[in-house]
Coordinates of C-alpha atoms in Angstrom, one line a residue:
M1 CA 0.0 0.0 0.0
M2 CA 1.3 3.5 -0.9
L3 CA 2.8 5.6 1.9
H4 CA 1.3 9.1 1.8
K5 CA 4.2 11.3 2.9
N6 CA 4.5 14.7 4.4
L7 CA 5.3 17.8 2.2
I8 CA 8.1 19.8 3.6
A9 CA 10.0 22.4 1.6
G10 CA 8.5 21.1 -1.7
E11 CA 9.6 17.5 -1.1
W12 CA 7.6 14.6 -0.1
I13 CA 9.2 13.2 3.2
A14 CA 8.6 9.7 4.6
G15 CA 8.0 8.9 8.3
D16 CA 6.6 6.1 10.6
A17 CA 3.4 4.8 8.8
S18 CA 0.0 5.1 10.5
A19 CA -3.1 3.3 9.2
N20 CA -6.2 5.3 8.4
I21 CA -9.2 3.2 9.5
N22 CA -12.7 3.3 8.1
P23 CA -15.2 3.8 10.9
S24 CA -18.0 2.2 8.9
N25 CA -15.8 -0.9 8.5
T26 CA -12.8 -1.2 10.7
A27 CA -11.4 -4.0 8.7
E28 CA -10.7 -1.6 5.8
V29 CA -7.5 0.5 5.9
V30 CA -8.2 3.7 3.9
G31 CA -4.5 4.4 3.5
E32 CA -1.1 4.6 5.1
Y33 CA 0.0 8.0 6.1
A34 CA 3.5 9.1 7.4
R35 CA 3.8 10.7 10.9
A36 CA 6.1 13.6 11.1
S37 CA 8.7 13.8 13.8
A38 CA 9.4 17.0 15.8
Q39 CA 12.4 17.6 13.6
D40 CA 10.3 17.3 10.5
T41 CA 8.0 19.9 11.9
R42 CA 10.9 22.3 12.8
N43 CA 12.0 21.7 9.1
A44 CA 8.7 22.6 7.9
I45 CA 8.6 25.8 9.9
A46 CA 12.0 26.8 8.6
A47 CA 11.0 26.0 5.0
A48 CA 7.8 28.3 5.5
K49 CA 9.9 31.1 7.0
A50 CA 12.4 30.8 4.0
A51 CA 9.6 31.0 1.4
L52 CA 7.8 33.8 3.0
P53 CA 9.7 36.8 1.5
A54 CA 9.3 35.8 -2.1
W55 CA 5.7 34.6 -1.7
S56 CA 4.4 37.7 0.3
R57 CA 5.6 39.8 -2.7
A58 CA 4.6 37.2 -5.5
P59 CA 2.5 38.8 -8.4
L60 CA -1.3 38.7 -7.7
L61 CA -2.0 36.6 -10.7
E62 CA 0.3 33.9 -9.5
R63 CA -1.6 33.7 -6.1
H64 CA -4.9 33.9 -7.9
G65 CA -4.0 31.1 -10.4
I66 CA -2.8 28.7 -7.7
L67 CA -5.9 29.1 -5.7
K68 CA -8.2 29.0 -8.7
R69 CA -6.7 25.8 -10.2
T70 CA -6.9 24.3 -6.7
G71 CA -10.5 25.0 -6.4
D72 CA -11.2 23.7 -9.8
E73 CA -9.5 20.4 -9.4
I74 CA -11.3 19.9 -5.9
L75 CA -14.7 20.5 -7.6
A76 CA -13.7 18.3 -10.6
R77 CA -12.8 15.4 -8.2
K78 CA -15.7 16.0 -5.8
A79 CA -17.1 12.4 -6.1
E80 CA -13.7 10.9 -5.6
L81 CA -12.7 13.2 -2.7
G82 CA -16.1 12.8 -1.1
A83 CA -15.7 9.0 -1.0
L84 CA -12.4 9.4 0.6
L85 CA -14.0 11.8 3.2
A86 CA -16.9 9.5 3.9
R87 CA -14.6 6.5 4.4
E88 CA -12.1 8.1 6.7
E89 CA -14.5 10.1 8.8
G90 CA -17.8 8.3 8.7
K91 CA -19.9 11.3 7.2
T92 CA -22.5 10.1 4.8
L93 CA -21.5 10.2 1.1
V94 CA -23.9 12.9 0.3
E95 CA -22.7 15.1 3.1
A96 CA -19.1 14.4 2.3
I97 CA -19.6 15.5 -1.3
G98 CA -21.3 18.5 0.0
E99 CA -18.2 19.3 2.2
V100 CA -15.8 18.8 -0.7
T101 CA -17.8 21.2 -2.8
R102 CA -17.7 23.8 0.0
A103 CA -13.9 23.5 0.0
A104 CA -13.7 24.2 -3.7
Q105 CA -16.1 27.2 -3.2
I106 CA -13.7 28.5 -0.6
F107 CA -10.7 28.3 -2.8
D108 CA -12.8 29.9 -5.6
F109 CA -13.8 32.8 -3.3
F110 CA -10.4 33.5 -2.0
A111 CA -8.9 33.3 -5.5
G112 CA -11.2 36.3 -6.2
E113 CA -10.2 38.0 -3.0
V114 CA -6.6 38.0 -4.2
L115 CA -7.7 40.5 -6.9
R116 CA -9.8 42.5 -4.6
L117 CA -7.1 43.3 -2.0
S118 CA -7.3 46.8 -1.1
G119 CA -6.2 49.6 1.3
E120 CA -7.1 53.2 2.2
L121 CA -5.6 56.5 1.2
L122 CA -6.5 59.2 3.7
P123 CA -5.6 62.9 4.1
S124 CA -3.7 63.7 7.3
V125 CA -4.6 66.2 9.8
R126 CA -1.4 67.9 9.0
P127 CA -1.0 69.9 5.8
G128 CA 1.0 68.3 3.0
V129 CA 1.0 64.9 4.7
G130 CA -0.8 61.8 3.0
V131 CA -1.6 58.6 4.9
E132 CA -1.8 55.0 3.4
I133 CA -3.3 52.2 5.3
T134 CA -2.4 48.8 4.0
R135 CA -2.6 45.1 5.1
E136 CA 0.5 42.9 4.9
P137 CA 0.9 39.1 5.5
V138 CA 1.2 38.1 9.2
G139 CA 3.9 35.7 8.3
V140 CA 4.3 31.9 8.9
V141 CA 0.9 30.5 9.9
G142 CA 0.6 27.3 11.9
I143 CA -2.8 25.5 11.2
I144 CA -4.1 22.8 13.4
T145 CA -7.4 21.3 12.2
P146 CA -9.9 18.9 13.7
W147 CA -11.3 15.5 12.5
N148 CA -14.9 16.4 11.9
F149 CA -14.5 18.5 8.8
P150 CA -11.3 16.9 7.2
I151 CA -11.3 19.1 4.1
A152 CA -13.5 22.1 4.6
I153 CA -11.7 23.4 7.8
P154 CA -8.1 23.0 6.2
A155 CA -9.6 24.8 3.1
W156 CA -11.0 27.7 5.0
K157 CA -7.8 28.3 6.8
I158 CA -5.2 27.7 4.0
A159 CA -7.0 29.6 1.4
P160 CA -7.2 33.0 3.2
A161 CA -3.7 32.5 4.5
L162 CA -2.3 32.1 1.0
A163 CA -4.4 34.7 -0.6
H164 CA -3.0 37.4 1.7
G165 CA 0.6 36.2 1.1
N166 CA 1.3 34.1 4.2
T167 CA 3.1 30.7 4.1
V168 CA 1.5 27.8 6.1
V169 CA 2.4 24.6 8.1
L170 CA -0.7 22.4 8.2
K171 CA -1.2 19.8 10.9
P172 CA -4.3 17.8 10.3
A173 CA -6.1 15.8 12.9
D174 CA -4.2 12.4 13.3
L175 CA -7.4 10.6 12.9
V176 CA -8.3 11.8 9.4
P177 CA -5.2 12.7 7.4
G178 CA -6.4 11.6 4.0
C179 CA -8.4 14.6 2.9
A180 CA -5.7 17.0 4.2
W181 CA -3.1 15.2 2.2
A182 CA -5.2 15.2 -1.0
L183 CA -5.7 18.9 -0.6
V184 CA -2.0 19.7 -0.1
D185 CA -1.1 17.4 -3.1
I186 CA -3.5 19.4 -5.2
L187 CA -2.0 22.8 -4.1
H188 CA 1.5 21.4 -4.7
R189 CA 0.6 20.4 -8.2
A190 CA -1.3 23.7 -8.8
G191 CA 2.0 25.5 -8.5
A192 CA 2.4 26.5 -4.8
P193 CA 6.2 27.2 -4.6
A194 CA 8.5 24.9 -2.3
G195 CA 7.9 25.9 1.4
V196 CA 4.7 27.9 0.9
V197 CA 2.5 25.0 1.8
N198 CA 3.9 22.4 4.2
L199 CA 2.1 19.3 5.5
V200 CA 3.1 17.6 8.8
M201 CA 0.8 14.7 9.8
G202 CA 1.0 13.1 13.1
R203 CA 0.2 13.3 16.8
G204 CA -0.6 16.5 18.4
S205 CA 1.8 15.8 21.3
V206 CA 4.7 15.8 18.8
V207 CA 3.7 17.9 15.8
G208 CA 1.2 20.3 17.5
Q209 CA 3.5 20.8 20.4
T210 CA 6.4 21.6 18.1
L211 CA 4.3 24.2 16.4
L212 CA 3.3 25.7 19.7
D213 CA 6.8 25.8 21.0
S214 CA 8.4 27.5 17.9
P215 CA 9.2 31.2 18.0
D216 CA 9.1 31.3 14.2
V217 CA 5.4 30.6 13.8
D218 CA 3.9 34.1 13.6
A219 CA 0.2 33.1 13.8
L220 CA -1.6 30.0 14.8
T221 CA -5.2 29.2 14.0
F222 CA -6.7 26.3 15.8
T223 CA -10.2 24.3 15.7
G224 CA -10.7 21.7 18.2
S225 CA -11.4 21.1 21.9
T226 CA -11.7 23.9 24.5
G227 CA -8.9 22.3 26.7
T228 CA -6.5 22.2 23.8
G229 CA -7.4 25.7 22.8
K230 CA -6.3 27.0 26.2
R231 CA -2.8 25.4 25.6
V232 CA -2.6 27.1 22.2
A233 CA -3.5 30.4 23.8
L234 CA -0.9 30.1 26.6
A235 CA 1.8 29.0 24.3
S236 CA 1.0 31.9 21.9
V237 CA 1.1 34.4 24.6
E238 CA 4.5 33.3 25.5
H239 CA 5.7 34.0 21.9
N240 CA 3.6 37.2 21.5
R241 CA 2.0 35.5 18.4
K242 CA -1.5 36.0 16.9
F243 CA -3.8 33.2 17.6
Q244 CA -7.3 32.3 16.6
L245 CA -9.4 29.6 18.4
E246 CA -12.7 27.9 17.3
M247 CA -13.6 25.5 20.1
G248 CA -16.7 23.9 21.5
G249 CA -20.5 24.5 21.5
K250 CA -23.6 23.6 23.5
N251 CA -25.9 25.2 21.0
P252 CA -29.6 25.9 21.9
F253 CA -32.5 25.4 19.5
V254 CA -35.6 27.0 20.7
V255 CA -39.1 25.9 19.6
L256 CA -42.1 28.3 20.4
D257 CA -45.7 27.4 20.5
D258 CA -46.3 29.2 17.2
A259 CA -43.7 27.3 15.3
D260 CA -44.5 25.4 12.1
I261 CA -44.2 21.9 13.7
D262 CA -42.7 20.4 10.4
V263 CA -40.1 23.1 10.0
A264 CA -39.1 22.8 13.7
V265 CA -38.7 19.0 13.7
E266 CA -36.7 19.0 10.5
A267 CA -34.4 21.8 11.7
A268 CA -34.0 20.0 15.1
A269 CA -33.3 16.6 13.6
N270 CA -30.7 18.0 11.2
S271 CA -29.1 20.1 13.8
S272 CA -28.8 17.5 16.5
F273 CA -28.1 14.3 14.6
F274 CA -26.9 14.7 11.1
S275 CA -23.2 14.3 10.5
T276 CA -23.6 12.0 13.6
G277 CA -23.9 15.1 15.8
Q278 CA -20.2 15.6 15.3
R279 CA -20.3 19.3 14.6
C280 CA -19.4 22.1 16.8
T281 CA -22.5 23.9 15.7
A282 CA -24.8 20.9 16.4
S283 CA -27.8 21.5 18.6
S284 CA -27.8 19.3 21.7
R285 CA -30.3 21.5 23.7
L286 CA -33.7 21.5 22.3
I287 CA -35.6 24.2 24.4
V288 CA -39.4 23.8 23.8
T289 CA -42.2 25.8 25.2
E290 CA -44.9 23.8 27.0
G291 CA -47.7 24.4 24.5
I292 CA -46.2 22.6 21.7
H293 CA -43.8 20.4 23.8
D294 CA -45.6 17.1 23.6
R295 CA -46.5 17.4 19.9
F296 CA -42.9 18.4 19.0
V297 CA -41.5 15.4 21.0
A298 CA -43.7 12.9 19.4
A299 CA -43.1 14.3 15.9
L300 CA -39.3 14.3 16.5
M301 CA -39.4 10.7 17.7
R302 CA -41.3 9.7 14.4
R303 CA -38.7 11.5 12.4
L304 CA -35.8 9.6 14.3
E305 CA -37.5 6.3 13.6
G306 CA -37.2 7.0 10.0
L307 CA -33.5 7.8 10.0
V308 CA -31.2 5.0 8.7
V309 CA -27.9 4.5 10.6
D310 CA -25.5 2.5 8.4
D311 CA -22.3 2.5 6.3
A312 CA -21.4 6.1 5.1
M313 CA -21.0 4.9 1.8
K314 CA -24.3 3.2 1.2
G315 CA -27.3 4.9 -0.5
G316 CA -30.0 5.9 1.8
T317 CA -27.9 6.2 4.9
H318 CA -28.9 9.3 6.9
I319 CA -26.4 9.0 9.8
G320 CA -23.0 7.2 9.6
P321 CA -20.9 5.9 12.3
V322 CA -19.2 7.7 15.2
V323 CA -15.7 8.5 14.2
D324 CA -13.9 6.0 16.3
A325 CA -14.0 3.9 19.5
G326 CA -13.0 6.6 21.8
Q327 CA -15.6 9.0 20.7
L328 CA -18.3 6.2 20.7
Q329 CA -17.3 5.4 24.3
Q330 CA -17.6 9.2 25.2
D331 CA -21.1 9.2 23.8
L332 CA -22.2 6.1 25.6
D333 CA -20.8 7.4 28.9
Y334 CA -22.8 10.7 28.5
I335 CA -25.9 8.7 27.7
E336 CA -25.5 6.8 30.9
I337 CA -24.8 10.1 32.9
G338 CA -28.0 11.5 31.5
R339 CA -30.0 8.4 32.8
R340 CA -28.4 8.9 36.3
E341 CA -29.1 12.6 36.3
G342 CA -32.8 11.7 35.8
A343 CA -33.4 12.6 32.3
T344 CA -35.8 10.2 30.4
L345 CA -34.1 8.3 27.4
A346 CA -37.1 8.6 25.1
F347 CA -35.5 7.3 22.0
G348 CA -32.3 5.4 21.0
G349 CA -28.9 5.6 22.7
E350 CA -27.9 1.9 21.9
R351 CA -25.0 0.7 20.2
I352 CA -26.0 -1.2 17.0
E353 CA -24.6 -3.7 14.6
R354 CA -24.5 -3.6 10.8
D355 CA -23.2 -5.8 8.0
T356 CA -19.6 -4.5 8.8
H357 CA -18.0 -3.9 12.2
G358 CA -18.2 -0.1 12.8
F359 CA -18.9 2.4 15.5
Y360 CA -22.5 2.7 15.1
L361 CA -24.9 4.4 17.5
Q362 CA -28.5 4.9 17.4
P363 CA -29.3 8.7 17.9
A364 CA -30.3 9.3 21.5
L365 CA -33.1 11.7 22.6
F366 CA -33.6 12.7 26.2
T367 CA -36.8 14.3 27.6
E368 CA -37.4 15.9 30.9
A369 CA -34.1 17.4 31.1
N370 CA -33.1 20.5 32.7
N371 CA -30.3 23.1 32.0
E372 CA -28.3 22.1 35.0
M373 CA -27.7 18.5 34.1
R374 CA -24.2 17.7 32.6
I375 CA -25.9 16.6 29.3
S376 CA -27.1 20.1 29.1
R377 CA -23.8 21.8 30.0
E378 CA -21.0 19.8 28.6
E379 CA -20.3 19.2 24.8
I380 CA -20.9 15.6 24.0
F381 CA -20.0 15.8 20.3
G382 CA -22.3 12.8 19.1
P383 CA -25.9 12.1 18.1
V384 CA -27.3 13.0 21.5
A385 CA -29.8 15.7 22.3
A386 CA -31.9 16.7 25.3
V387 CA -35.3 18.4 25.3
I388 CA -35.8 21.1 28.0
R389 CA -39.3 22.2 28.7
V390 CA -40.0 25.8 29.5
K391 CA -43.0 28.1 30.1
D392 CA -42.6 30.9 27.4
Y393 CA -40.3 32.8 25.2
D394 CA -38.6 34.7 28.1
E395 CA -37.7 31.5 29.9
A396 CA -36.5 30.0 26.6
L397 CA -34.2 32.8 25.9
G398 CA -32.8 32.8 29.4
V399 CA -32.2 29.1 29.3
A400 CA -30.6 29.3 25.7
N401 CA -28.1 31.9 27.0
D402 CA -27.3 30.1 30.3
T403 CA -24.2 28.4 28.9
N404 CA -20.4 28.9 28.9
F405 CA -20.5 28.6 25.1
G406 CA -21.7 30.9 22.4
L407 CA -21.1 29.5 19.0
S408 CA -24.5 28.9 17.3
S409 CA -28.2 29.2 18.2
G410 CA -31.6 28.8 16.6
I411 CA -35.1 29.4 17.0
A412 CA -38.4 28.0 15.3
T413 CA -41.1 30.5 15.3
T414 CA -43.6 32.2 12.9
S415 CA -43.6 35.4 15.0
L416 CA -41.5 38.2 13.6
K417 CA -41.5 39.9 16.9
Y418 CA -39.9 36.8 18.7
A419 CA -37.5 36.0 15.8
T420 CA -36.3 39.7 15.7
H421 CA -35.8 39.7 19.5
F422 CA -34.0 36.4 19.5
K423 CA -31.5 37.5 16.8
R424 CA -30.7 40.6 18.7
N425 CA -30.6 38.9 22.2
S426 CA -29.1 35.5 21.7
E427 CA -25.6 35.4 23.1
A428 CA -24.1 33.5 20.2
G429 CA -21.9 34.4 17.2
M430 CA -24.4 32.9 14.7
V431 CA -28.1 32.8 14.9
M432 CA -30.6 30.8 12.8
V433 CA -34.3 31.4 12.4
N434 CA -36.2 28.4 11.1
L435 CA -33.1 26.8 10.1
P436 CA -30.7 24.1 11.4
T437 CA -27.9 25.7 13.7
A438 CA -25.3 23.8 11.7
G439 CA -25.7 25.1 8.2
V440 CA -23.5 28.0 7.5
D441 CA -22.3 29.8 4.2
F442 CA -18.6 29.9 3.1
H443 CA -18.6 33.8 2.1
V444 CA -19.5 35.2 5.5
P445 CA -18.1 35.3 8.9
F446 CA -17.9 32.1 11.1
G447 CA -17.3 32.2 14.8
G448 CA -18.7 32.6 18.3
R449 CA -18.5 34.1 21.8
K450 CA -17.5 33.0 25.4
R451 CA -15.6 29.8 25.5
S452 CA -16.6 28.9 21.9
S453 CA -14.2 31.2 20.0
Y454 CA -11.4 33.6 20.5
G455 CA -9.9 36.1 18.0
P456 CA -11.1 37.4 14.6
R457 CA -13.8 35.6 12.7
E458 CA -13.0 33.0 10.1
Q459 CA -14.2 32.9 6.5
G460 CA -15.2 35.7 4.1
R461 CA -13.6 39.1 4.0
Y462 CA -13.4 39.0 7.9
A463 CA -10.6 36.5 7.5
A464 CA -8.3 39.3 6.6
E465 CA -8.4 40.5 10.3
F466 CA -6.4 37.3 11.4
Y467 CA -4.2 36.7 8.3
T468 CA -2.9 40.3 7.9
S469 CA -1.2 43.0 9.9
V470 CA -2.2 46.6 9.3
K471 CA 0.4 49.1 8.4
T472 CA 0.0 53.0 8.4
A473 CA 2.5 54.9 6.3
Y474 CA 2.8 58.7 6.4
T475 CA 4.4 60.8 3.4
F476 CA 5.2 64.4 3.4
A477 CA 5.4 65.6 -0.2

């Protein structure tokens, strides 16, 4: 089987092999991927630093062309790359192809941004003096990405970094290196100069820690757990580097008495259980007013009964497996915690068997939960949701905001009054009305508040806030 190597300074470098296992069928090895050493990582950082002066001043059409060719190839290969994603992460094939398409759209957007880079020319308060405000690359960018979006998240970090003239060192999640390797291979063949894009796969304790410890990493963007995010922040403060954190969520979805029941159920099912609930924007708290509560729960359970849990590559599968044995055990542990806390397990929550051995879990729905339970406070990151009964909108809003997280929130209502009030008063970075909490566009800001996020927003034009440094120049003529 081919060993997929790390890319350092434009060369493919071997390392200890690690097997990429299909969570739908643990007997299948998706591929063998090299793990980088600490020295490999230091070499990659040095290569990115050496490549920075030339790349940061490269002609705009060179940058534009590389990003455009990358996006075009991703889109042309969406079926192939979607299958790879489904096999290594467990996301259904339909969702996986959608994620690959989004990655292509991100590169296409930032290819355009290269040609739209701008500054400001202002008069000074002093006669005869002109002021120019420009944005320059921040430098060498370390990128640490999670396993739940193996190609979209690397894309939405790499594309703006390159568009703004930075060089990058990418460390993808050790669990899902395949899509990241394919993306870097495409960038390499699209013409990215040696050292501009470096790939170092491997363990966080080795590769990630080396990135954190390096004084030559000028900025670090991280998506992952809150605990690891704190380590990234502390290490970055030590080196006075820019850092950006996207971490956990405990996202509320409010259902009011006046909601369209079909819209509410579909949005809640999608938010809570699709992608196996393994999204930081997933809704795991369904906050339902008492007038619609029983009808909503009954309708949601009927919807869950119709969802097919099976191999991610099979047609008709709605929910694939949990990503690995460790995450499956965490989900099962939280289901048991919910039972012990007194919530009613109204549906599912059992490990199930399919034709192949995989990490299959029936979606779990708790009722009679309250907002003080651990299943309502802590991120589970699986197909587990709890229904919290409330009296009215005011109580619903209070419960929704009573969390340490603030990434995404949603509301199902036909009332313009309540929709408008919720959009203004929800303590989340992204708010959805009559939509799943987990669906976001690629050209607008992504990010949250509280313990969910830190630093400038990701995606769209707002990405420039992180990937550039502002310079003000004065000229006396």
